[in-house]
Amino acid sequence: MFVFCLIKKGDSMIQVKNITKEFVSAKKYPGLKGAIKGLFSREKVRKTAVDDISFDIAEGEIVGYIGSNGAGKSTTIKMMTGILRPTKGQCIVNGIDPSKNRLDNAQNIGVVFGQRTQLWWDLPLSESFTILKEIYNVSDEEYEERMNFLNEVLGLPDFFDQSVRTLSLGQRMRADLGAALLHNPKVLYLDEPTIGLDLVVKDKIRQAIKDINQKYKTTVILTTHDIGDIEELCNRIIIIDEGRKIYDGGLQELKDTYGKTRKVTMELRQVKEAEKINWTEKLGTTEDKYQVTTDEEKNQLTITFEKNEIQISDIIATIMEVTEVKDIQIQETELAEIVKEIYNHQFQSEEIAE
Amino acid sequence: MKKFFKTYLPFTGNEIKRNLAYKGAFYLFVFCSLFGSFISYYLWKAIYGSTDGGAIGGLTQNQMVIYVFMTYVTSSIVKVSISEEVSEDVVKGTVAMNLIKPIDYRFSLIFKGIGSSVYRFLMPGIFVWIGVELYSCLVLHEPFTGIVNLVLYLCSAMFSFFIYVLFDFCFGMIAFFTTYIFGLQMVKSAVLSFLTGELIPLSFFPAVFQKVFDFLPFSSMVYTPVMIYLGKYSGSELMFVLARQVIWIVILYALGSLIWKKVTKRLVVLGG
């Protein structure tokens, strides 16, 4: 077992083993009467925010950590950064247990919480960078090199002398990302880094994350609600729901596994003719593999089918036998749809865990 | 050691800059607190005027004048409330941003406190101090305070600062359990103004109370340095009060570490 651990350590930057976090809070009762009752009651409510999650992340990976609001994403990140202590389980980041050795761990990580800032609110941005340079013990040459890089990818000089409170959200977020990267951390945690940003800034942030990952081999863990972030950045995603891990794997695999269906919408000259088609026979398949709906007013026919079973060319050929096709639209199931379905508990947990 | 100061001194520098950024609020604070000192000055003047002119509680009228204003100078540089910052960090959840950095939260707060303290010492502390000296010399015809007392006072005031700040850190930890400590802070400042000797010199209290005060850290916060300044201690007594300050620093430091350890175990970060 010991040998096993040693070998594993070389491979993965982050190891999370069965971590669980429970929050205990005093029970609250509704209304004024309840508030008074609460003063005397000692009833406690136990809530499990993160329930027995394990995963391994290798150096240089960009992992999307997604889940609905309150699924436990931020709590997991906080445990990995050493802010919170897990109730059970352990995580090892670059060989260090953050809950036991917060200070050493902090030297290796950079964190951006999209909702907060680590910059000095009342002072010019440049001051924050000078103080961070001292805190992380960054040498002058390193500082110079890093700032050149950050200025290039994040465009910091435009607002470097402004006080932080006067920055726009986009500027602040870029500055925060820069601040998190000043000491060249091995692991970068981004908790909703693109929240509330416009498309241009979002793009800039994404590009910067990519550049950093490529140049410094920084391991990035990203939580987000923006599907675009995931599609552009992540090669692997972990989905959690109600504190449990429900998916861990590649992005393409997720699409392949859960995006099995395709949708074709066709505008026809004679939709009535098409209604008479016996699809099961023509396509040589069973009835549960497809679904046909028609809209006579718009002369539209929509077929949703499993793309592994049925060829789209067969469908079109079948239609062409009876009537003329004026317009055609093919839709793949989008990642957003898949994720939405997962959040809505459309899939059974067991099925996904496979 | 060099790295330690290199890491934390920027907090001091930034705090001074931050104070400079909010000058208006600061002048108002100076005005209000000095106003209080003048009220007690006139109050004591009236009290001494109605007696036969002798010393009360071991202080003559002239010494009382110095006591009132030196208490102002001392408490303005000593009482840097870091518990306010702790409670704000807890309420807004910004404590998380401090914990992701490779720094000790308490030291960062203490060094910020030093920044405020230095700023207050320069503005207006030192001017009030010079004013007191000039007044006592030119108007009250008392001799200038000796250089030994001056150095001892500064030394003792520095200890006082650490006692207060370390105490206040422990106090601020309550915020982790109750979230808001505004009400408690009001209670704290009211009680402290009594127990530190800010309102009335501790020598005015009955002997029994004074015995109790000897076992509390509060008398070491303001009363001790001011009495040293007035030259009320000498020889072994002087050594004793200074040693007591050092002991309180050690005790409160250890207590703070203990509480912090407990707190981080059950820490909940609010909001997001």
Short mmCIF file of C-alpha atoms in Angstrom, two decimals, chain A residues 49-215:
data_model
loop_
_atom_site.label_atom_id
_atom_site.label_comp_id
_atom_site.label_asym_id
_atom_site.label_seq_id
_atom_site.Cartn_x
_atom_site.Cartn_y
_atom_site.Cartn_z
CA ALA A 49 -22.34 19.48 1.53
CA VAL A 50 -19.78 17.10 0.07
CA ASP A 51 -20.36 13.39 0.32
CA ASP A 52 -17.52 10.95 -0.18
CA ILE A 53 -15.86 12.38 -3.26
CA SER A 54 -12.64 10.97 -4.71
CA PHE A 55 -10.64 11.87 -7.79
CA ASP A 56 -7.12 12.24 -9.09
CA ILE A 57 -5.89 15.09 -11.21
CA ALA A 58 -2.62 14.92 -13.13
CA GLU A 59 -0.19 17.77 -13.65
CA GLY A 60 -1.11 20.13 -16.46
CA GLU A 61 -4.75 19.05 -16.70
CA ILE A 62 -7.58 21.52 -16.99
CA VAL A 63 -10.53 20.05 -15.19
CA GLY A 64 -14.01 21.48 -15.20
CA TYR A 65 -15.75 20.93 -11.91
CA ILE A 66 -19.40 21.48 -12.48
CA GLY A 67 -22.68 21.08 -10.72
CA SER A 68 -25.83 23.05 -9.98
CA ASN A 69 -25.93 25.81 -7.39
CA GLY A 70 -25.30 24.40 -3.94
CA ALA A 71 -24.02 21.09 -5.28
CA GLY A 72 -20.84 21.41 -3.21
CA LYS A 73 -18.37 22.71 -5.79
CA SER A 74 -17.08 25.64 -3.79
CA THR A 75 -16.92 23.57 -0.63
CA THR A 76 -14.68 21.04 -2.37
CA ILE A 77 -12.44 23.82 -3.69
CA LYS A 78 -12.23 25.32 -0.20
CA MET A 79 -11.13 21.99 1.19
CA MET A 80 -8.49 21.61 -1.52
CA THR A 81 -7.15 25.09 -0.79
CA GLY A 82 -6.99 24.43 2.94
CA ILE A 83 -9.62 26.96 3.99
CA LEU A 84 -11.97 24.29 5.26
CA ARG A 85 -11.12 21.05 6.93
CA PRO A 86 -12.82 17.93 5.62
CA THR A 87 -15.02 16.14 8.13
CA LYS A 88 -13.76 12.85 6.74
CA GLY A 89 -11.26 11.83 4.12
CA GLN A 90 -8.13 13.50 2.88
CA CYS A 91 -6.80 15.42 -0.03
CA ILE A 92 -3.18 15.76 -1.09
CA VAL A 93 -2.09 18.62 -3.30
CA ASN A 94 1.41 18.32 -4.67
CA GLY A 95 2.31 16.02 -1.82
CA ILE A 96 0.96 18.31 0.89
CA ASP A 97 -2.18 17.92 2.95
CA PRO A 98 -3.71 21.43 2.91
CA SER A 99 -5.71 20.93 6.08
CA LYS A 100 -2.57 20.07 8.03
CA ASN A 101 -0.12 22.36 6.32
CA ARG A 102 -2.04 25.32 5.03
CA LEU A 103 0.92 27.70 4.76
CA ASP A 104 3.08 25.38 2.65
CA ASN A 105 0.15 24.49 0.47
CA ALA A 106 -0.72 28.15 -0.05
CA GLN A 107 2.70 28.76 -1.56
CA ASN A 108 1.86 26.27 -4.34
CA ILE A 109 -1.61 27.39 -5.24
CA GLY A 110 -3.34 30.33 -6.82
CA VAL A 111 -7.00 30.94 -6.19
CA VAL A 112 -9.57 33.15 -7.83
CA PHE A 113 -13.01 33.31 -6.30
CA GLY A 114 -15.10 35.10 -8.88
CA GLN A 115 -17.35 36.58 -6.24
CA ARG A 116 -14.60 38.02 -4.10
CA THR A 117 -11.31 39.74 -4.54
CA GLN A 118 -7.97 39.16 -2.93
CA LEU A 119 -6.77 42.62 -3.91
CA TRP A 120 -6.48 45.55 -1.53
CA TRP A 121 -9.74 47.32 -2.11
CA ASP A 122 -8.71 50.85 -1.17
CA LEU A 123 -5.30 50.97 -2.83
CA PRO A 124 -4.01 51.17 -6.38
CA LEU A 125 -3.71 47.81 -8.09
CA SER A 126 0.07 48.17 -8.30
CA GLU A 127 0.26 48.15 -4.48
CA SER A 128 -1.53 44.81 -4.32
CA PHE A 129 1.00 43.33 -6.67
CA THR A 130 3.95 44.69 -4.69
CA ILE A 131 2.62 43.25 -1.46
CA LEU A 132 1.84 39.90 -3.08
CA LYS A 133 5.38 39.82 -4.42
CA GLU A 134 6.67 40.04 -0.85
CA ILE A 135 4.15 37.60 0.59
CA TYR A 136 5.02 34.90 -1.92
CA ASN A 137 8.69 35.71 -1.86
CA VAL A 138 8.95 36.30 -5.60
CA SER A 139 12.40 37.41 -6.75
CA ASP A 140 12.84 40.56 -8.84
CA GLU A 141 13.72 38.71 -12.04
CA GLU A 142 10.82 36.33 -11.66
CA TYR A 143 8.50 39.23 -10.94
CA GLU A 144 9.65 41.03 -14.07
CA GLU A 145 9.24 37.95 -16.24
CA ARG A 146 5.83 37.09 -14.81
CA MET A 147 4.53 40.64 -15.08
CA ASN A 148 5.57 40.85 -18.72
CA PHE A 149 3.67 37.68 -19.43
CA LEU A 150 0.60 38.72 -17.41
CA ASN A 151 0.54 42.18 -18.94
CA GLU A 152 0.52 40.61 -22.34
CA VAL A 153 -2.25 38.08 -21.76
CA LEU A 154 -4.41 40.08 -19.36
CA GLY A 155 -3.75 43.66 -20.41
CA LEU A 156 -3.10 44.91 -16.89
CA PRO A 157 -1.19 48.13 -17.68
CA ASP A 158 -4.40 49.91 -18.73
CA PHE A 159 -5.54 50.10 -15.14
CA PHE A 160 -2.44 49.28 -13.12
CA ASP A 161 -2.42 52.61 -11.26
CA GLN A 162 -6.12 52.81 -10.53
CA SER A 163 -7.41 51.93 -7.09
CA VAL A 164 -9.09 48.56 -7.04
CA ARG A 165 -12.51 49.82 -6.00
CA THR A 166 -12.77 51.88 -9.21
CA LEU A 167 -12.11 48.92 -11.51
CA SER A 168 -14.90 47.45 -13.59
CA LEU A 169 -15.82 43.83 -12.93
CA GLY A 170 -13.95 42.67 -16.01
CA GLN A 171 -10.82 44.58 -15.07
CA ARG A 172 -11.02 43.36 -11.50
CA MET A 173 -11.35 39.78 -12.59
CA ARG A 174 -8.33 40.08 -14.88
CA ALA A 175 -6.38 41.69 -12.06
CA ASP A 176 -7.43 38.94 -9.66
CA LEU A 177 -6.34 36.28 -12.09
CA GLY A 178 -3.02 38.05 -12.48
CA ALA A 179 -2.64 38.27 -8.71
CA ALA A 180 -3.30 34.55 -8.36
CA LEU A 181 -0.62 33.76 -10.91
CA LEU A 182 2.14 36.10 -9.77
CA HIS A 183 4.00 33.41 -7.84
CA ASN A 184 3.63 30.83 -10.62
CA PRO A 185 1.50 28.37 -8.66
CA LYS A 186 1.47 24.71 -9.55
CA VAL A 187 -2.27 24.53 -9.15
CA LEU A 188 -4.77 27.20 -10.03
CA TYR A 189 -8.27 27.06 -8.59
CA LEU A 190 -10.83 29.14 -10.37
CA ASP A 191 -14.23 29.41 -8.76
CA GLU A 192 -16.51 30.88 -11.40
CA PRO A 193 -13.91 33.11 -13.02
CA THR A 194 -16.19 34.32 -15.79
CA ILE A 195 -19.25 35.14 -13.70
CA GLY A 196 -20.93 38.30 -14.86
CA LEU A 197 -18.40 39.11 -17.57
CA ASP A 198 -19.12 40.25 -21.11
CA LEU A 199 -18.20 38.09 -24.09
CA VAL A 200 -14.98 39.91 -24.94
CA VAL A 201 -13.59 39.76 -21.43
CA LYS A 202 -14.71 36.15 -21.08
CA ASP A 203 -12.75 35.33 -24.19
CA LYS A 204 -9.69 37.11 -22.85
CA ILE A 205 -9.86 35.26 -19.56
CA ARG A 206 -10.26 31.91 -21.30
CA GLN A 207 -7.36 32.63 -23.61
CA ALA A 208 -5.22 33.66 -20.65
CA ILE A 209 -6.03 30.44 -18.81
CA LYS A 210 -5.08 28.44 -21.89
CA ASP A 211 -1.81 30.32 -22.34
CA ILE A 212 -0.87 29.88 -18.71
CA ASN A 213 -1.65 26.20 -18.80
CA GLN A 214 0.50 25.74 -21.86
CA LYS A 215 3.41 27.89 -20.83
#
